[in-house]
mmCIF file of C-alpha atoms and ligand atoms in Angstrom:
data_model
loop_
_atom_site.group_PDB
_atom_site.id
_atom_site.type_symbol
_atom_site.label_atom_id
_atom_site.label_comp_id
_atom_site.label_asym_id
_atom_site.label_seq_id
_atom_site.Cartn_x
_atom_site.Cartn_y
_atom_site.Cartn_z
ATOM 1 C CA MET L 1015 81.270 35.300 138.150
ATOM 2 C CA MET L 1016 78.133 33.345 137.212
ATOM 3 C CA LYS L 1017 76.064 36.503 137.564
ATOM 4 C CA PHE L 1018 78.504 38.390 135.364
ATOM 5 C CA ILE L 1019 78.185 35.776 132.640
ATOM 6 C CA ARG L 1020 74.418 35.552 133.053
ATOM 7 C CA THR L 1021 73.990 39.277 132.594
ATOM 8 C CA HIS L 1022 76.318 39.752 129.611
ATOM 9 C CA LEU L 1023 75.194 38.429 126.269
ATOM 10 C CA VAL L 1024 78.686 38.767 124.766
ATOM 11 C CA TRP L 1025 80.089 36.352 127.320
ATOM 12 C CA LYS L 1026 77.168 34.020 126.970
ATOM 13 C CA VAL L 1027 77.636 33.790 123.199
ATOM 14 C CA PHE L 1028 81.413 33.516 123.564
ATOM 15 C CA LEU L 1029 81.109 30.701 126.091
ATOM 16 C CA SER L 1030 78.516 28.991 123.920
ATOM 17 C CA TYR L 1031 81.007 28.912 121.055
ATOM 18 C CA VAL L 1032 83.725 27.622 123.368
ATOM 19 C CA LEU L 1033 81.253 24.947 124.461
ATOM 20 C CA VAL L 1034 80.538 24.003 120.849
ATOM 21 C CA VAL L 1035 84.261 23.729 120.159
ATOM 22 C CA LEU L 1036 84.780 21.654 123.323
ATOM 23 C CA VAL L 1037 81.878 19.345 122.511
ATOM 24 C CA GLY L 1038 83.277 18.930 118.986
ATOM 25 C CA ALA L 1039 86.759 18.233 120.267
ATOM 26 C CA MET L 1040 85.517 15.730 122.838
ATOM 27 C CA ILE L 1041 83.407 13.898 120.306
ATOM 28 C CA LEU L 1042 86.389 13.928 117.947
ATOM 29 C CA ILE L 1043 88.672 12.391 120.544
ATOM 30 C CA THR L 1044 86.100 9.835 121.707
ATOM 31 C CA ALA L 1045 85.141 8.876 118.180
ATOM 32 C CA ALA L 1046 88.795 8.670 117.153
ATOM 33 C CA SER L 1047 89.659 6.457 120.112
ATOM 34 C CA LEU L 1048 86.808 4.155 119.086
ATOM 35 C CA SER L 1049 87.334 4.223 115.335
ATOM 36 C CA VAL L 1050 91.147 4.024 115.200
ATOM 37 C CA PRO L 1051 91.419 0.478 116.688
ATOM 38 C CA ALA L 1052 88.521 -0.715 114.533
ATOM 39 C CA ALA L 1053 90.076 0.684 111.366
ATOM 40 C CA PHE L 1054 93.453 -0.665 112.357
ATOM 41 C CA GLU L 1055 91.925 -4.105 112.946
ATOM 42 C CA ARG L 1056 90.209 -4.054 109.576
ATOM 43 C CA HIS L 1057 93.463 -3.302 107.798
ATOM 44 C CA MET L 1058 95.504 -5.703 109.946
ATOM 45 C CA ASP L 1059 94.937 -8.659 107.615
ATOM 46 C CA SER L 1060 96.238 -6.866 104.556
ATOM 47 C CA MET L 1061 99.187 -5.569 106.567
ATOM 48 C CA ASN L 1062 100.017 -9.107 107.690
ATOM 49 C CA ALA L 1063 99.791 -10.265 104.078
ATOM 50 C CA ILE L 1064 102.186 -7.467 103.006
ATOM 51 C CA MET L 1065 104.644 -8.364 105.737
ATOM 52 C CA THR L 1066 104.576 -12.108 104.904
ATOM 53 C CA ASN L 1067 104.939 -11.268 101.255
ATOM 54 C CA ALA L 1068 107.844 -8.917 102.004
ATOM 55 C CA SER L 1069 109.735 -11.429 104.156
ATOM 56 C CA ALA L 1070 109.312 -13.979 101.330
ATOM 57 C CA THR L 1071 110.612 -11.629 98.622
ATOM 58 C CA GLY L 1072 112.990 -9.685 100.891
ATOM 59 C CA ASN L 1073 111.745 -6.395 99.439
ATOM 60 C CA ASN L 1074 111.749 -4.198 102.513
ATOM 61 C CA GLN L 1075 111.244 -0.884 100.766
ATOM 62 C CA GLN L 1076 108.116 -2.021 98.995
ATOM 63 C CA MET L 1077 106.829 -3.434 102.293
ATOM 64 C CA GLN L 1078 107.352 -0.078 103.991
ATOM 65 C CA SER L 1079 105.542 1.916 101.346
ATOM 66 C CA GLU L 1080 102.643 -0.567 101.248
ATOM 67 C CA LEU L 1081 102.409 -0.587 105.031
ATOM 68 C CA PHE L 1082 102.413 3.226 105.067
ATOM 69 C CA SER L 1083 99.673 3.398 102.518
ATOM 70 C CA GLN L 1084 97.566 0.925 104.551
ATOM 71 C CA TYR L 1085 98.303 2.914 107.703
ATOM 72 C CA THR L 1086 97.219 6.269 106.186
ATOM 73 C CA THR L 1087 94.044 4.712 104.776
ATOM 74 C CA ALA L 1088 93.199 3.413 108.266
ATOM 75 C CA VAL L 1089 93.907 6.803 109.885
ATOM 76 C CA TYR L 1090 91.910 8.747 107.252
ATOM 77 C CA GLU L 1091 89.005 6.425 107.710
ATOM 78 C CA ALA L 1092 89.064 6.788 111.498
ATOM 79 C CA VAL L 1093 89.487 10.582 111.367
ATOM 80 C CA THR L 1094 86.707 10.975 108.787
ATOM 81 C CA TYR L 1095 84.204 9.124 110.990
ATOM 82 C CA ALA L 1096 85.325 10.999 114.090
ATOM 83 C CA ALA L 1097 85.202 14.377 112.304
ATOM 84 C CA LEU L 1098 81.726 13.607 110.935
ATOM 85 C CA ALA L 1099 80.472 12.791 114.413
ATOM 86 C CA ALA L 1100 82.075 15.974 115.839
ATOM 87 C CA LEU L 1101 80.606 18.061 113.011
ATOM 88 C CA ILE L 1102 77.097 16.751 113.589
ATOM 89 C CA ALA L 1103 77.430 17.412 117.345
ATOM 90 C CA ALA L 1104 78.745 20.947 116.739
ATOM 91 C CA ILE L 1105 75.968 21.723 114.246
ATOM 92 C CA LEU L 1106 73.309 20.490 116.680
ATOM 93 C CA ALA L 1107 74.817 22.447 119.582
ATOM 94 C CA SER L 1108 75.094 25.633 117.445
ATOM 95 C CA PHE L 1109 71.531 25.229 116.291
ATOM 96 C CA PHE L 1110 70.151 25.022 119.828
ATOM 97 C CA ILE L 1111 72.280 27.934 121.045
ATOM 98 C CA SER L 1112 71.320 30.121 118.070
ATOM 99 C CA ARG L 1113 67.699 29.298 118.686
ATOM 100 C CA GLN L 1114 68.050 30.531 122.248
ATOM 101 C CA VAL L 1115 69.210 33.911 120.967
ATOM 102 C CA VAL L 1116 66.990 34.173 117.918
ATOM 103 C CA THR L 1117 63.657 32.995 119.360
ATOM 104 C CA PRO L 1118 63.162 36.017 121.658
ATOM 105 C CA MET L 1119 64.158 38.296 118.781
ATOM 106 C CA LEU L 1120 61.592 36.689 116.519
ATOM 107 C CA ARG L 1121 58.966 37.202 119.214
ATOM 108 C CA MET L 1122 59.970 40.843 119.528
ATOM 109 C CA MET L 1123 59.721 41.233 115.777
ATOM 110 C CA SER L 1124 56.255 39.734 115.522
ATOM 111 C CA LEU L 1125 55.090 41.751 118.526
ATOM 112 C CA SER L 1126 56.438 44.980 117.056
ATOM 113 C CA HIS L 1127 54.478 44.262 113.868
ATOM 114 C CA ARG L 1128 51.348 43.804 115.934
ATOM 115 C CA ILE L 1129 51.990 47.047 117.842
ATOM 116 C CA ALA L 1130 52.491 48.844 114.528
ATOM 117 C CA GLN L 1131 49.033 47.626 113.563
ATOM 118 C CA GLY L 1132 47.546 49.130 116.721
ATOM 119 C CA GLU L 1133 47.359 46.051 118.971
ATOM 120 C CA TYR L 1134 48.963 47.230 122.199
ATOM 121 C CA GLU L 1135 47.842 44.653 124.746
ATOM 122 C CA GLU L 1136 50.448 41.910 124.386
ATOM 123 C CA ARG L 1137 53.795 41.918 126.212
ATOM 124 C CA LEU L 1138 56.957 39.829 125.984
ATOM 125 C CA SER L 1139 57.400 37.249 128.726
ATOM 126 C CA LEU L 1140 60.374 37.964 130.938
ATOM 127 C CA PRO L 1141 62.559 35.543 132.884
ATOM 128 C CA ASP L 1142 60.408 34.573 135.871
ATOM 129 C CA GLY L 1143 60.986 36.549 139.011
ATOM 130 C CA GLN L 1144 64.493 37.629 138.100
ATOM 131 C CA PRO L 1145 65.409 41.136 139.149
ATOM 132 C CA ALA L 1146 66.267 43.497 136.277
ATOM 133 C CA ASP L 1147 69.975 43.526 137.092
ATOM 134 C CA GLN L 1148 70.183 39.740 136.779
ATOM 135 C CA ILE L 1149 69.079 39.393 133.197
ATOM 136 C CA ASP L 1150 71.236 39.680 130.100
ATOM 137 C CA GLU L 1151 70.989 42.310 127.380
ATOM 138 C CA LEU L 1152 68.287 40.357 125.557
ATOM 139 C CA GLY L 1153 66.214 40.287 128.736
ATOM 140 C CA GLN L 1154 66.875 44.006 129.186
ATOM 141 C CA LEU L 1155 65.793 44.593 125.618
ATOM 142 C CA ALA L 1156 62.565 42.691 126.291
ATOM 143 C CA LEU L 1157 62.087 44.813 129.415
ATOM 144 C CA SER L 1158 62.578 48.069 127.470
ATOM 145 C CA PHE L 1159 60.347 46.733 124.747
ATOM 146 C CA ASN L 1160 57.568 46.148 127.263
ATOM 147 C CA GLN L 1161 58.068 49.614 128.731
ATOM 148 C CA MET L 1162 57.832 51.067 125.235
ATOM 149 C CA ALA L 1163 54.626 49.097 124.630
ATOM 150 C CA ASP L 1164 53.215 50.424 127.949
ATOM 151 C CA LYS L 1165 54.036 53.970 126.951
ATOM 152 C CA LEU L 1166 52.542 53.562 123.475
ATOM 153 C CA GLU L 1167 49.391 52.063 124.923
ATOM 154 C CA LYS L 1168 49.094 54.964 127.357
ATOM 155 C CA THR L 1169 49.692 57.541 124.631
ATOM 156 C CA GLU L 1170 47.088 55.881 122.461
ATOM 157 C CA THR L 1171 44.567 55.908 125.317
ATOM 158 C CA MET L 1172 45.356 59.572 125.971
ATOM 159 C CA ARG L 1173 44.970 60.393 122.299
ATOM 160 C CA ARG L 1174 41.553 58.748 122.172
ATOM 161 C CA GLN L 1175 40.543 60.462 125.383
ATOM 162 C CA LEU L 1176 41.760 63.829 124.100
ATOM 163 C CA ILE L 1177 39.767 63.502 120.913
ATOM 164 C CA GLY L 1178 36.717 62.542 122.974
ATOM 165 C CA ASP L 1179 37.249 65.494 125.340
ATOM 166 C CA VAL L 1180 37.850 68.015 122.573
ATOM 167 C CA THR L 1181 34.800 66.844 120.656
ATOM 168 C CA HIS L 1182 32.738 67.200 123.797
ATOM 169 C CA GLU L 1183 34.124 70.663 124.565
ATOM 170 C CA LEU L 1184 33.535 71.926 121.032
ATOM 171 C CA ARG L 1185 30.077 70.482 120.760
ATOM 172 C CA THR L 1186 28.583 72.584 123.582
ATOM 173 C CA PRO L 1187 29.347 76.100 122.254
ATOM 174 C CA LEU L 1188 28.676 74.993 118.680
ATOM 175 C CA THR L 1189 25.258 73.659 119.643
ATOM 176 C CA ALA L 1190 24.552 76.924 121.470
ATOM 177 C CA VAL L 1191 25.549 79.081 118.474
ATOM 178 C CA LYS L 1192 23.514 76.896 116.144
ATOM 179 C CA GLY L 1193 20.534 77.170 118.525
ATOM 180 C CA TYR L 1194 20.754 80.980 118.568
ATOM 181 C CA LEU L 1195 21.012 81.185 114.798
ATOM 182 C CA GLU L 1196 18.061 78.830 114.290
ATOM 183 C CA GLY L 1197 16.083 80.920 116.773
ATOM 184 C CA LEU L 1198 16.947 84.045 114.792
ATOM 185 C CA MET L 1199 16.049 82.424 111.466
ATOM 186 C CA ASP L 1200 12.710 81.135 112.765
ATOM 187 C CA GLY L 1201 11.960 84.485 114.326
ATOM 188 C CA VAL L 1202 11.706 82.898 117.805
ATOM 189 C CA LEU L 1203 14.625 84.987 119.059
ATOM 190 C CA PRO L 1204 14.672 88.733 118.551
ATOM 191 C CA GLY L 1205 17.614 90.082 116.554
ATOM 192 C CA ASP L 1206 18.612 92.427 119.368
ATOM 193 C CA PRO L 1207 22.064 93.294 120.776
ATOM 194 C CA GLU L 1208 21.601 90.862 123.654
ATOM 195 C CA THR L 1209 21.188 87.851 121.353
ATOM 196 C CA TYR L 1210 24.181 88.898 119.265
ATOM 197 C CA GLN L 1211 26.159 89.399 122.457
ATOM 198 C CA GLN L 1212 25.339 85.823 123.519
ATOM 199 C CA ILE L 1213 26.426 84.453 120.159
ATOM 200 C CA HIS L 1214 29.568 86.519 120.392
ATOM 201 C CA SER L 1215 30.409 85.199 123.847
ATOM 202 C CA GLU L 1216 29.927 81.577 122.711
ATOM 203 C CA ILE L 1217 32.239 82.152 119.768
ATOM 204 C CA ASP L 1218 34.659 83.891 122.100
ATOM 205 C CA ARG L 1219 34.664 80.768 124.247
ATOM 206 C CA LEU L 1220 35.326 78.606 121.227
ATOM 207 C CA GLN L 1221 38.240 80.802 120.304
ATOM 208 C CA ARG L 1222 39.711 80.636 123.811
ATOM 209 C CA LEU L 1223 39.302 76.887 123.835
ATOM 210 C CA VAL L 1224 41.122 76.543 120.510
ATOM 211 C CA ASN L 1225 43.943 78.798 121.746
ATOM 212 C CA ASP L 1226 44.214 76.823 124.981
ATOM 213 C CA LEU L 1227 44.290 73.578 123.023
ATOM 214 C CA GLN L 1228 47.065 74.852 120.818
ATOM 215 C CA GLU L 1229 49.076 75.870 123.877
ATOM 216 C CA LEU L 1230 48.320 72.554 125.557
ATOM 217 C CA SER L 1231 49.491 70.524 122.579
ATOM 218 C CA ARG L 1232 52.672 72.591 122.512
ATOM 219 C CA VAL L 1233 53.474 72.137 126.196
ATOM 220 C CA GLU L 1234 52.477 68.484 126.247
ATOM 221 C CA ALA L 1235 54.725 67.748 123.295
ATOM 222 C CA GLY L 1236 57.542 69.405 125.239
ATOM 223 C CA ALA L 1237 57.931 71.867 122.371
ATOM 224 C CA ILE L 1238 58.202 75.010 124.466
ATOM 225 C CA GLN L 1239 61.399 76.938 124.082
ATOM 226 C CA LEU L 1240 62.187 78.566 127.402
ATOM 227 C CA GLN L 1241 63.957 81.916 127.224
ATOM 228 C CA LEU L 1242 65.799 81.617 130.506
ATOM 229 C CA ALA L 1243 67.066 84.769 132.204
ATOM 230 C CA PRO L 1244 67.647 85.872 135.810
ATOM 231 C CA VAL L 1245 64.404 87.292 137.192
ATOM 232 C CA SER L 1246 63.641 88.731 140.608
ATOM 233 C CA PRO L 1247 60.600 87.096 142.256
ATOM 234 C CA ALA L 1248 59.402 90.557 143.322
ATOM 235 C CA SER L 1249 59.102 91.713 139.705
ATOM 236 C CA LEU L 1250 56.825 88.742 138.976
ATOM 237 C CA ILE L 1251 54.498 89.544 141.845
ATOM 238 C CA GLU L 1252 54.420 93.221 140.880
ATOM 239 C CA ARG L 1253 53.360 92.271 137.390
ATOM 240 C CA ILE L 1254 50.449 90.173 138.677
ATOM 241 C CA GLN L 1255 49.409 92.969 140.959
ATOM 242 C CA SER L 1256 49.386 95.470 138.100
ATOM 243 C CA THR L 1257 47.446 93.230 135.704
ATOM 244 C CA LEU L 1258 44.921 91.652 138.072
ATOM 245 C CA GLY L 1259 44.785 94.151 140.977
ATOM 246 C CA ARG L 1260 41.975 96.079 139.389
ATOM 247 C CA GLN L 1261 39.844 92.970 138.875
ATOM 248 C CA PHE L 1262 40.282 91.959 142.523
ATOM 249 C CA GLU L 1263 39.155 95.453 143.535
ATOM 250 C CA ASP L 1264 36.168 95.302 141.201
ATOM 251 C CA LYS L 1265 35.052 92.004 142.736
ATOM 252 C CA ASN L 1266 35.713 93.353 146.226
ATOM 253 C CA ILE L 1267 38.352 90.759 147.017
ATOM 254 C CA GLN L 1268 41.272 91.749 149.181
ATOM 255 C CA PHE L 1269 44.540 90.985 147.354
ATOM 256 C CA GLN L 1270 47.677 90.735 149.469
ATOM 257 C CA THR L 1271 51.273 89.967 148.690
ATOM 258 C CA ASP L 1272 53.815 88.632 151.125
ATOM 259 C CA LEU L 1273 57.372 88.605 149.856
ATOM 260 C CA GLU L 1274 60.359 87.411 151.873
ATOM 261 C CA LYS L 1275 63.200 89.947 151.954
ATOM 262 C CA ASN L 1276 66.417 89.569 149.941
ATOM 263 C CA LEU L 1277 65.228 86.766 147.726
ATOM 264 C CA PRO L 1278 67.786 85.733 145.109
ATOM 265 C CA ASP L 1279 66.989 85.885 141.388
ATOM 266 C CA ILE L 1280 65.646 82.780 139.703
ATOM 267 C CA LEU L 1281 66.631 81.584 136.248
ATOM 268 C CA VAL L 1282 63.324 81.309 134.414
ATOM 269 C CA ASP L 1283 61.358 82.260 131.340
ATOM 270 C CA LYS L 1284 59.674 85.329 132.807
ATOM 271 C CA ASP L 1285 56.627 85.285 130.520
ATOM 272 C CA ARG L 1286 55.976 81.617 131.249
ATOM 273 C CA ILE L 1287 56.156 82.022 135.021
ATOM 274 C CA ILE L 1288 53.897 85.063 134.764
ATOM 275 C CA GLN L 1289 51.522 82.867 132.765
ATOM 276 C CA VAL L 1290 51.493 80.318 135.628
ATOM 277 C CA LEU L 1291 50.989 82.983 138.289
ATOM 278 C CA THR L 1292 48.267 84.677 136.238
ATOM 279 C CA ASN L 1293 46.458 81.365 135.910
ATOM 280 C CA LEU L 1294 46.636 80.662 139.659
ATOM 281 C CA ALA L 1295 45.671 84.210 140.643
ATOM 282 C CA GLY L 1296 42.957 84.254 137.946
ATOM 283 C CA ASN L 1297 41.485 81.022 139.326
ATOM 284 C CA ALA L 1298 41.620 82.409 142.872
ATOM 285 C CA LEU L 1299 39.777 85.493 141.611
ATOM 286 C CA GLN L 1300 37.202 83.375 139.815
ATOM 287 C CA TYR L 1301 36.566 80.857 142.594
ATOM 288 C CA THR L 1302 36.499 83.310 145.508
ATOM 289 C CA PRO L 1303 33.250 85.117 146.228
ATOM 290 C CA SER L 1304 33.124 88.859 146.862
ATOM 291 C CA GLY L 1305 34.358 89.876 150.281
ATOM 292 C CA GLY L 1306 37.002 87.132 150.260
ATOM 293 C CA LYS L 1307 40.756 87.328 150.440
ATOM 294 C CA VAL L 1308 43.568 86.163 148.142
ATOM 295 C CA SER L 1309 47.202 86.270 149.184
ATOM 296 C CA MET L 1310 50.293 85.613 147.161
ATOM 297 C CA GLN L 1311 53.379 84.491 149.040
ATOM 298 C CA VAL L 1312 56.969 84.019 147.925
ATOM 299 C CA ARG L 1313 59.704 82.596 150.128
ATOM 300 C CA ARG L 1314 62.891 80.659 150.007
ATOM 301 C CA GLU L 1315 62.893 76.938 150.830
ATOM 302 C CA LYS L 1316 66.478 75.623 150.921
ATOM 303 C CA SER L 1317 67.573 75.589 147.275
ATOM 304 C CA GLU L 1318 64.191 76.514 145.854
ATOM 305 C CA ILE L 1319 61.801 79.433 145.713
ATOM 306 C CA LEU L 1320 58.242 78.694 146.788
ATOM 307 C CA PHE L 1321 55.360 80.630 145.241
ATOM 308 C CA SER L 1322 51.895 80.147 146.691
ATOM 309 C CA VAL L 1323 48.471 81.590 146.010
ATOM 310 C CA LYS L 1324 46.009 81.195 148.847
ATOM 311 C CA ASP L 1325 42.331 82.034 148.652
ATOM 312 C CA THR L 1326 39.276 81.932 150.905
ATOM 313 C CA GLY L 1327 37.080 80.700 148.048
ATOM 314 C CA ILE L 1328 34.934 77.676 147.269
ATOM 315 C CA GLY L 1329 37.719 75.174 148.042
ATOM 316 C CA ILE L 1330 38.214 71.724 146.560
ATOM 317 C CA SER L 1331 37.048 68.438 148.067
ATOM 318 C CA ALA L 1332 39.622 65.769 148.940
ATOM 319 C CA GLU L 1333 38.176 63.429 146.271
ATOM 320 C CA GLN L 1334 38.620 66.010 143.546
ATOM 321 C CA LEU L 1335 42.014 67.332 144.572
ATOM 322 C CA PRO L 1336 44.065 64.593 142.823
ATOM 323 C CA PHE L 1337 42.434 65.359 139.452
ATOM 324 C CA ILE L 1338 42.638 69.113 139.494
ATOM 325 C CA PHE L 1339 45.647 69.256 137.144
ATOM 326 C CA ASN L 1340 44.125 66.856 134.600
ATOM 327 C CA ARG L 1341 43.097 68.488 131.380
ATOM 328 C CA PHE L 1342 39.422 69.425 131.031
ATOM 329 C CA TYR L 1343 38.855 68.659 134.682
ATOM 330 C CA ARG L 1344 36.416 70.958 136.442
ATOM 331 C CA THR L 1345 35.091 70.422 139.922
ATOM 332 C CA ASP L 1346 31.631 71.576 138.998
ATOM 333 C CA LYS L 1347 31.353 71.030 135.308
ATOM 334 C CA SER L 1348 28.199 72.917 134.402
ATOM 335 C CA ARG L 1349 28.953 75.958 136.539
ATOM 336 C CA ASN L 1350 32.519 76.371 135.418
ATOM 337 C CA ARG L 1351 31.761 75.785 131.798
ATOM 338 C CA ALA L 1352 29.198 78.541 131.965
ATOM 339 C CA SER L 1353 31.774 80.785 133.611
ATOM 340 C CA GLY L 1354 34.122 80.195 130.709
ATOM 341 C CA GLY L 1355 36.788 77.872 132.145
ATOM 342 C CA SER L 1356 38.065 75.166 129.851
ATOM 343 C CA GLY L 1357 39.798 73.139 132.555
ATOM 344 C CA ILE L 1358 43.107 73.378 130.694
ATOM 345 C CA GLY L 1359 44.743 76.253 132.577
ATOM 346 C CA LEU L 1360 46.160 74.160 135.418
ATOM 347 C CA THR L 1361 47.356 71.460 133.006
ATOM 348 C CA ILE L 1362 49.351 74.084 131.127
ATOM 349 C CA ALA L 1363 50.617 75.615 134.401
ATOM 350 C CA LYS L 1364 51.850 72.198 135.531
ATOM 351 C CA ALA L 1365 53.658 71.544 132.250
ATOM 352 C CA LEU L 1366 55.304 74.986 132.408
ATOM 353 C CA VAL L 1367 56.484 74.510 135.998
ATOM 354 C CA GLN L 1368 57.814 71.063 135.152
ATOM 355 C CA ALA L 1369 59.643 72.503 132.142
ATOM 356 C CA HIS L 1370 61.483 74.652 134.724
ATOM 357 C CA HIS L 1371 62.276 71.467 136.707
ATOM 358 C CA GLY L 1372 59.848 72.596 139.373
ATOM 359 C CA LYS L 1373 56.882 71.065 141.118
ATOM 360 C CA ILE L 1374 53.296 72.277 141.476
ATOM 361 C CA TRP L 1375 50.515 71.097 143.777
ATOM 362 C CA ALA L 1376 47.212 72.135 145.326
ATOM 363 C CA ALA L 1377 45.879 71.904 148.866
ATOM 364 C CA SER L 1378 42.455 72.566 150.328
ATOM 365 C CA ASP L 1379 40.704 71.785 153.593
ATOM 366 C CA GLY L 1380 37.573 70.970 151.633
ATOM 367 C CA GLU L 1381 34.647 72.631 149.952
ATOM 368 C CA GLY L 1382 34.017 76.166 151.124
ATOM 369 C CA LYS L 1383 37.293 76.250 152.996
ATOM 370 C CA GLY L 1384 39.548 77.926 150.437
ATOM 371 C CA SER L 1385 42.470 76.557 148.432
ATOM 372 C CA THR L 1386 46.215 77.043 148.202
ATOM 373 C CA PHE L 1387 48.119 76.450 144.994
ATOM 374 C CA SER L 1388 51.903 76.307 145.315
ATOM 375 C CA PHE L 1389 54.885 75.722 143.089
ATOM 376 C CA LEU L 1390 58.621 75.446 143.587
ATOM 377 C CA ILE L 1391 61.292 76.717 141.213
ATOM 378 C CA PRO L 1392 64.836 75.490 141.878
ATOM 379 C CA LEU L 1393 67.486 78.183 142.333
ATOM 380 C CA PRO L 1394 70.319 78.248 139.816
ATOM 381 C CA LYS L 1395 73.291 76.154 141.004
HETATM 382 P P1 ADP A 1466 39.469 76.542 134.416
HETATM 383 O O1 ADP A 1466 39.758 77.260 133.160
HETATM 384 O O2 ADP A 1466 38.208 75.738 134.389
HETATM 385 O O3 ADP A 1466 39.599 77.391 135.641
HETATM 386 P P2 ADP A 1466 41.817 75.233 135.383
HETATM 387 O O4 ADP A 1466 42.621 74.123 134.809
HETATM 388 O O5 ADP A 1466 42.527 76.500 135.662
HETATM 389 O O6 ADP A 1466 40.596 75.442 134.445
HETATM 390 O O7 ADP A 1466 41.172 74.690 136.731
HETATM 391 C C1 ADP A 1466 40.579 73.419 136.741
HETATM 392 C C2 ADP A 1466 39.503 73.323 137.806
HETATM 393 O O8 ADP A 1466 40.101 73.380 139.082
HETATM 394 C C3 ADP A 1466 38.546 74.482 137.798
HETATM 395 O O9 ADP A 1466 37.519 74.255 136.880
HETATM 396 C C4 ADP A 1466 38.045 74.487 139.211
HETATM 397 O O10 ADP A 1466 37.017 73.531 139.348
HETATM 398 C C5 ADP A 1466 39.239 74.018 140.000
HETATM 399 N N1 ADP A 1466 39.964 75.158 140.613
HETATM 400 C C6 ADP A 1466 41.076 75.756 140.120
HETATM 401 N N2 ADP A 1466 41.497 76.742 140.945
HETATM 402 C C7 ADP A 1466 40.638 76.750 141.981
HETATM 403 C C8 ADP A 1466 40.542 77.547 143.185
HETATM 404 N N3 ADP A 1466 41.402 78.525 143.458
HETATM 405 N N4 ADP A 1466 39.537 77.245 144.035
HETATM 406 C C9 ADP A 1466 38.652 76.267 143.751
HETATM 407 N N5 ADP A 1466 38.702 75.486 142.656
HETATM 408 C C10 ADP A 1466 39.671 75.724 141.779
#
């Protein structure tokens, strides 16, 4: 019962009002019991005088009306004092109770103003050590408020980091293009096809980066509209084979597929899942040296379909594995930047899999020992 009251603001406020009324009533009764005899005493003399006067004149009616008037004056006086005392007590009690409700709100208000001005550090203090289910709605509101502040602070940090990352990513190809052009203008570099080809490839990289960024901002904002339709896992693998098979051959990498029989259809946006698979297979192609092997496996795991891409490539160290899906993360920055990777592909893949309510992860036994990227897509219920 106490817990119920403690956790429900409505009951707290209701009981507070009942308490105010009770305090008022008690003060009224106490004050009346004190003031009535005193008032009566004070008017006793005049009453006595009226009665003596009445017995002398024999005018009973006049005595009664005079006595009544004295009596009502005494009662009014007593009730007025008692009511005043009760009123003051009720006002004081209401004031303290209102303050209890309003103070945290005022703090929330001033904190929200500060957050609006970009100061994210401060948090509201919560009832000490009380579990979340033991605090009332105001406490819950403070809790949500703090969570909101956490989220805003994180978003702000991410925004700053993103701007920093993007600036850094753009600066490199821009500096290179500027360098080539200055070389051409000064006559240090020859105006031959090779130089123009290098400029072209830098600009190409810039363009890819901008496209990736646009896609990233779309997926991170959760603004991707999935066109869900039943798709057979085999058709997805076939598509990858037809688009990338040639490149695996050219690099002399063995490309294998291993598909469990009678797999049910999955309800997905086909193009988006192909995008994920292309990214994983493309990475496997890029990070596996000639003579290596890449295999793509699809099988059923209870109520999900597991896709995995396994390669015998350069592998990923245990320290780097947790960061592999972070945007702009590359295990070997200079090498991969030169090879054209922006470090955004896996971030997009993760967002796309999560948009399908799936899960994606990477595993590797370490550098030089190959990697396996896997993701799960839940089967339609
Ligand atoms: P990128 O465009 O640089 O390939 P990704 O987000 O696709 O960006 O990958 C991020 C980083 O993860 C890569 O730069 C690379 O260091 C590492 N990586 C991804 N796939 C593999 C793989 N199959 N083997 C080894 N490292 C990989």
